[in-house]
Amino acid sequence: MNPYCHFKNNNDARATLTMPIRKEYRYDNGEHSVTGTRVGRFNLGINTTFIVYRIGDTLIDTGPSNQWREVKQVLERSQQHTPLRQLLITHHHEDHSGNARRISQLTGVLPYAPVQGQEKLARGYRTPLLQKIIWGSPRPVATQALHNNLTLSDGSPVIPVHTPGHAKDLTCLFMPAQKYLFSGDMYISKSLKYLRSDEHLGDLIHSLDKLLALDFSVLFCPHRGIVEDGKAALQEKRDNLYRLCEQAQQLQQQGLKEEDIVVRILGPEDFLAKASRYNISKSNLIRQALIYPL
């Protein structure tokens, strides 16, 4: 029987913007089935919610600290059947690592994290106000470094793939035997409209190329969800970014200024840019698109 996905939505008429989302996912594939639980303080689009995935005794990322009650409930329920053996963190951002210390204290498991982010996770870091409102603040946590000898419980390999661009430490998790890719924040959407001030577009496109060279089919995105034709989706994102760079540079050659190119391609800056004090903005994306070497 071919694998297939189940989606269970537990929202009801009482749900409000400030209630956690109750949505459970399951990708059926025998002993390699994957479950996921979406949580979030706000339901203002996929970027404000987060899916914690689990495959057997392995947890992928932790969810945000302000959703610990929900994450703990799911974790304790799973612990009754399959005790957690390993926690793999894709990068240090607060929605991915916010509950790492609590999970470690609850289960006794020392999390794995990309070596490039271990120091930041250990000492803690300040988060912008908007992100703190949405996700809460991360707690410092001790980790061990992700390495190339990680396996699932049946011995099948889990290969870390360093993919900077969104974050310097972002590391996807490739499972070649299952053709799974746990993509961190490398997918989210087929098109970008914003870029954070600390993101690097050139590195992001290079990292997409690195992932597209892998033999995977199902993509597990902690924001978008389970993408069964994951490689095609990731290819579309890469192609759209390249076309955006081409379009921006063509308009620049026609004499348009950066702010006019932003409006022409993406529309004027909106509430997100203003609320983040332009840490997240359309201008950041176009500025880097204009210098990307085509």
Coordinates of C-alpha atoms in Angstrom, one line a residue:
M1 CA 0.0 0.0 0.0
N2 CA 1.3 3.4 -0.9
P3 CA 1.9 5.9 1.9
Y4 CA -0.8 8.5 2.3
C5 CA -1.6 11.5 4.6
H6 CA -4.3 12.0 7.2
F7 CA -5.2 15.4 8.5
K8 CA -7.3 15.9 11.6
N9 CA -8.6 19.3 12.5
N10 CA -9.9 19.8 16.0
N11 CA -10.8 23.5 15.7
D12 CA -14.4 24.3 16.6
A13 CA -16.6 27.4 16.5
R14 CA -15.1 28.7 19.8
A15 CA -11.6 29.1 18.2
T16 CA -10.2 32.6 18.2
L17 CA -7.1 34.2 16.8
T18 CA -5.3 33.8 20.1
M19 CA -6.1 30.1 20.8
P20 CA -3.6 27.4 19.8
I21 CA -4.4 25.6 16.6
R22 CA -5.3 21.9 17.1
K23 CA -4.4 20.1 13.9
E24 CA -2.8 16.7 13.7
Y25 CA -1.0 15.2 10.8
R26 CA 0.0 11.6 9.9
Y27 CA 1.9 10.4 6.9
D28 CA 1.4 6.6 6.8
N29 CA 4.4 4.5 5.8
G30 CA 4.5 1.5 8.1
E31 CA 7.3 1.7 10.8
H32 CA 8.5 5.0 9.1
S33 CA 5.1 6.8 9.5
V34 CA 5.4 10.4 10.5
T35 CA 3.1 12.3 12.9
G36 CA 2.8 16.0 13.3
T37 CA 1.0 18.5 15.6
R38 CA 0.5 22.1 14.6
V39 CA 0.5 24.7 17.5
G40 CA 0.5 28.4 17.7
R41 CA -0.6 31.4 19.8
F42 CA -2.0 33.1 16.7
N43 CA -3.8 31.8 13.6
L44 CA -2.7 34.5 11.2
G45 CA -1.3 32.3 8.5
I46 CA 1.2 29.5 8.4
N47 CA 4.1 31.6 9.4
T48 CA 2.5 32.1 12.8
T49 CA 1.9 28.4 13.5
F50 CA 4.3 25.5 13.8
I51 CA 4.3 21.7 13.3
V52 CA 6.3 19.5 15.5
Y53 CA 7.1 16.2 13.7
R54 CA 7.9 12.8 15.1
I55 CA 9.1 9.6 13.4
G56 CA 9.2 6.7 15.8
D57 CA 11.4 7.7 18.7
T58 CA 12.9 10.8 17.0
L59 CA 11.4 14.3 17.4
I60 CA 12.2 17.0 14.8
D61 CA 12.3 20.5 16.3
T62 CA 10.5 21.6 19.4
G63 CA 7.8 24.2 18.8
P64 CA 7.8 27.7 20.4
S65 CA 8.1 28.2 24.1
N66 CA 4.7 29.8 24.5
Q67 CA 3.1 26.5 23.3
W68 CA 4.9 24.3 25.8
R69 CA 1.6 23.1 27.3
E70 CA 0.4 21.7 24.0
V71 CA 3.8 20.3 23.0
K72 CA 4.2 18.6 26.4
Q73 CA 0.7 17.0 26.2
V74 CA 1.6 15.5 22.8
L75 CA 5.0 14.4 24.0
E76 CA 3.7 12.7 27.1
R77 CA 1.1 10.9 25.2
S78 CA 3.7 9.5 22.8
Q79 CA 6.0 8.7 25.7
Q80 CA 3.5 6.1 26.9
H81 CA 4.1 4.1 23.7
T82 CA 7.5 5.0 22.4
P83 CA 10.0 6.8 24.7
L84 CA 11.9 9.6 23.0
R85 CA 15.4 8.6 22.0
Q86 CA 16.6 11.7 20.1
L87 CA 15.6 15.3 19.5
L88 CA 17.0 16.8 16.3
I89 CA 17.0 20.7 16.0
T90 CA 17.3 22.1 12.5
H91 CA 18.3 25.6 13.6
H92 CA 18.3 28.0 16.6
H93 CA 15.2 30.1 15.8
E94 CA 12.8 30.3 18.6
D95 CA 9.9 28.4 17.0
H96 CA 12.3 25.5 16.2
S97 CA 14.2 25.4 19.5
G98 CA 12.1 27.1 22.1
N99 CA 11.1 24.0 24.1
A100 CA 14.4 22.2 23.7
R101 CA 15.5 22.6 27.4
R102 CA 12.1 21.6 28.7
I103 CA 12.0 18.5 26.5
S104 CA 15.5 17.6 27.6
Q105 CA 14.5 18.0 31.3
L106 CA 11.3 16.0 30.8
T107 CA 12.9 13.1 28.9
G108 CA 16.6 13.1 29.8
V109 CA 17.5 13.4 26.1
L110 CA 20.3 15.7 25.1
P111 CA 19.3 17.5 21.9
Y112 CA 21.3 17.5 18.7
A113 CA 21.8 20.8 17.0
P114 CA 23.9 22.2 14.1
V115 CA 27.4 23.0 15.3
Q116 CA 27.0 26.6 13.9
G117 CA 24.1 27.3 16.3
Q118 CA 25.2 25.5 19.5
E119 CA 26.9 28.5 21.2
K120 CA 23.8 30.6 20.6
L121 CA 21.5 27.9 21.9
A122 CA 23.7 27.5 25.0
R123 CA 23.9 31.2 26.0
G124 CA 20.5 32.3 24.8
Y125 CA 19.8 35.2 22.5
R126 CA 17.5 38.2 22.2
T127 CA 14.5 38.0 19.9
P128 CA 12.8 40.9 18.1
L129 CA 9.6 42.0 19.8
L130 CA 7.3 40.8 17.1
Q131 CA 8.8 37.3 17.1
K132 CA 8.6 37.3 20.9
I133 CA 4.9 38.1 20.8
I134 CA 4.3 35.3 18.3
W135 CA 6.6 32.6 19.6
G136 CA 7.8 33.6 23.1
S137 CA 11.4 33.6 24.2
P138 CA 13.8 30.6 23.8
R139 CA 15.5 29.2 26.9
P140 CA 19.2 28.4 26.9
V141 CA 19.9 24.7 26.3
A142 CA 22.9 22.4 26.2
T143 CA 23.2 20.4 22.9
Q144 CA 25.4 18.0 21.2
A145 CA 26.4 18.5 17.6
L146 CA 24.5 16.9 14.7
H147 CA 26.7 14.4 12.9
N148 CA 26.7 12.1 10.0
N149 CA 26.1 8.9 12.0
L150 CA 22.6 9.6 13.2
T151 CA 20.0 6.9 12.5
L152 CA 16.4 6.1 13.1
S153 CA 15.6 3.2 15.5
D154 CA 15.8 0.6 12.6
G155 CA 19.3 1.8 11.8
S156 CA 18.4 3.8 8.6
P157 CA 20.5 6.9 8.2
V158 CA 19.5 10.5 9.0
I159 CA 21.9 12.8 7.1
P160 CA 22.2 16.5 8.2
V161 CA 22.5 18.9 5.2
H162 CA 23.8 22.3 6.0
T163 CA 21.7 24.9 4.1
P164 CA 22.5 28.4 5.2
G165 CA 20.6 31.4 3.8
H166 CA 17.6 31.7 6.1
A167 CA 19.9 31.2 9.1
K168 CA 23.6 30.5 9.2
D169 CA 23.0 27.2 11.1
L170 CA 20.0 25.9 9.2
T171 CA 20.4 22.2 8.6
C172 CA 17.9 20.0 6.9
L173 CA 17.5 16.3 7.7
F174 CA 17.6 13.9 4.8
M175 CA 16.4 10.3 5.2
P176 CA 17.5 8.6 2.0
A177 CA 15.9 5.2 2.8
Q178 CA 12.5 6.8 3.2
K179 CA 13.2 9.6 0.6
Y180 CA 12.1 12.1 3.3
L181 CA 13.4 15.7 3.7
F182 CA 12.7 17.6 6.9
S183 CA 13.3 21.0 5.5
G184 CA 13.4 23.4 8.4
D185 CA 12.5 26.8 6.9
M186 CA 13.9 26.0 3.5
Y187 CA 10.4 25.7 1.9
I188 CA 7.4 27.3 3.7
S189 CA 6.1 28.7 0.4
K190 CA 6.8 28.4 -3.4
S191 CA 7.3 32.2 -3.5
L192 CA 8.9 34.7 -1.2
K193 CA 7.6 38.2 -0.6
Y194 CA 9.8 39.2 2.3
L195 CA 13.3 38.7 3.6
R196 CA 14.7 39.2 7.1
S197 CA 17.6 41.5 7.4
D198 CA 19.8 38.7 8.5
E199 CA 18.9 36.4 5.6
H200 CA 21.2 36.0 2.6
L201 CA 19.4 35.4 -0.7
G202 CA 22.5 34.1 -2.6
D203 CA 23.2 31.5 0.1
L204 CA 19.5 30.5 0.1
I205 CA 19.4 29.8 -3.6
H206 CA 22.7 27.8 -3.4
S207 CA 21.2 25.8 -0.5
L208 CA 18.1 25.1 -2.6
D209 CA 20.3 23.7 -5.3
K210 CA 22.1 21.5 -2.8
L211 CA 18.8 20.0 -1.6
L212 CA 17.5 19.5 -5.2
A213 CA 20.5 17.3 -5.8
L214 CA 19.2 14.8 -3.2
D215 CA 16.9 11.9 -4.0
F216 CA 13.8 12.7 -1.9
S217 CA 10.1 12.9 -2.6
V218 CA 8.2 13.8 0.6
L219 CA 9.0 17.1 2.2
F220 CA 8.0 17.9 5.8
C221 CA 7.8 21.6 6.4
P222 CA 7.1 22.8 9.9
H223 CA 5.0 25.7 8.6
R224 CA 3.4 24.6 5.3
G225 CA 2.8 20.9 6.3
I226 CA 3.5 17.7 4.5
V227 CA 4.3 18.2 0.8
E228 CA 4.1 14.9 -1.0
D229 CA 5.6 16.1 -4.3
G230 CA 8.3 17.9 -2.3
K231 CA 11.1 18.0 -4.8
A232 CA 8.9 19.6 -7.5
A233 CA 7.7 22.2 -4.9
L234 CA 11.2 23.0 -3.9
Q235 CA 12.2 23.3 -7.5
E236 CA 9.4 25.7 -8.1
K237 CA 10.5 27.9 -5.2
R238 CA 14.1 28.0 -6.6
D239 CA 12.9 28.9 -10.1
N240 CA 10.6 31.6 -8.7
L241 CA 13.4 33.2 -6.8
Y242 CA 15.7 33.2 -9.9
R243 CA 12.9 34.8 -12.0
L244 CA 12.4 37.4 -9.3
C245 CA 16.1 38.3 -9.5
E246 CA 15.9 38.5 -13.3
Q247 CA 12.8 40.7 -13.2
A248 CA 14.2 43.1 -10.5
Q249 CA 17.5 43.5 -12.4
Q250 CA 15.7 44.1 -15.7
L251 CA 13.6 46.9 -14.1
Q252 CA 16.8 48.4 -12.7
Q253 CA 18.3 48.4 -16.1
Q254 CA 15.2 50.3 -17.3
G255 CA 16.1 53.0 -14.8
L256 CA 13.7 52.2 -11.9
K257 CA 14.9 52.9 -8.4
E258 CA 14.8 50.2 -5.7
E259 CA 11.7 51.5 -4.0
D260 CA 9.8 51.5 -7.3
I261 CA 10.9 48.0 -8.1
V262 CA 9.6 46.8 -4.8
V263 CA 6.2 48.3 -5.5
R264 CA 6.2 47.0 -9.1
I265 CA 7.0 43.4 -8.2
L266 CA 5.7 42.9 -4.7
G267 CA 3.5 45.8 -3.9
P268 CA 4.1 48.5 -1.2
E269 CA 5.5 47.6 2.2
D270 CA 2.7 46.6 4.6
F271 CA 2.0 46.1 8.3
L272 CA 4.5 43.2 8.7
A273 CA 7.4 45.5 7.7
K274 CA 6.3 48.3 9.9
A275 CA 5.6 46.0 12.9
S276 CA 9.0 44.4 12.6
R277 CA 10.7 47.8 12.2
Y278 CA 11.7 46.6 8.7
N279 CA 13.6 43.6 10.0
I280 CA 11.2 41.6 7.7
S281 CA 10.4 43.5 4.5
K282 CA 10.0 43.3 0.8
S283 CA 12.8 45.8 0.4
N284 CA 15.3 43.4 1.9
L285 CA 14.3 40.8 -0.7
I286 CA 14.5 43.2 -3.7
R287 CA 17.8 44.7 -2.5
Q288 CA 19.5 41.4 -2.5
A289 CA 17.8 40.3 -5.8
L290 CA 19.3 43.3 -7.5
I291 CA 22.9 42.1 -6.7
Y292 CA 22.4 38.3 -7.2
P293 CA 24.8 37.2 -10.0
L294 CA 22.6 35.8 -12.8

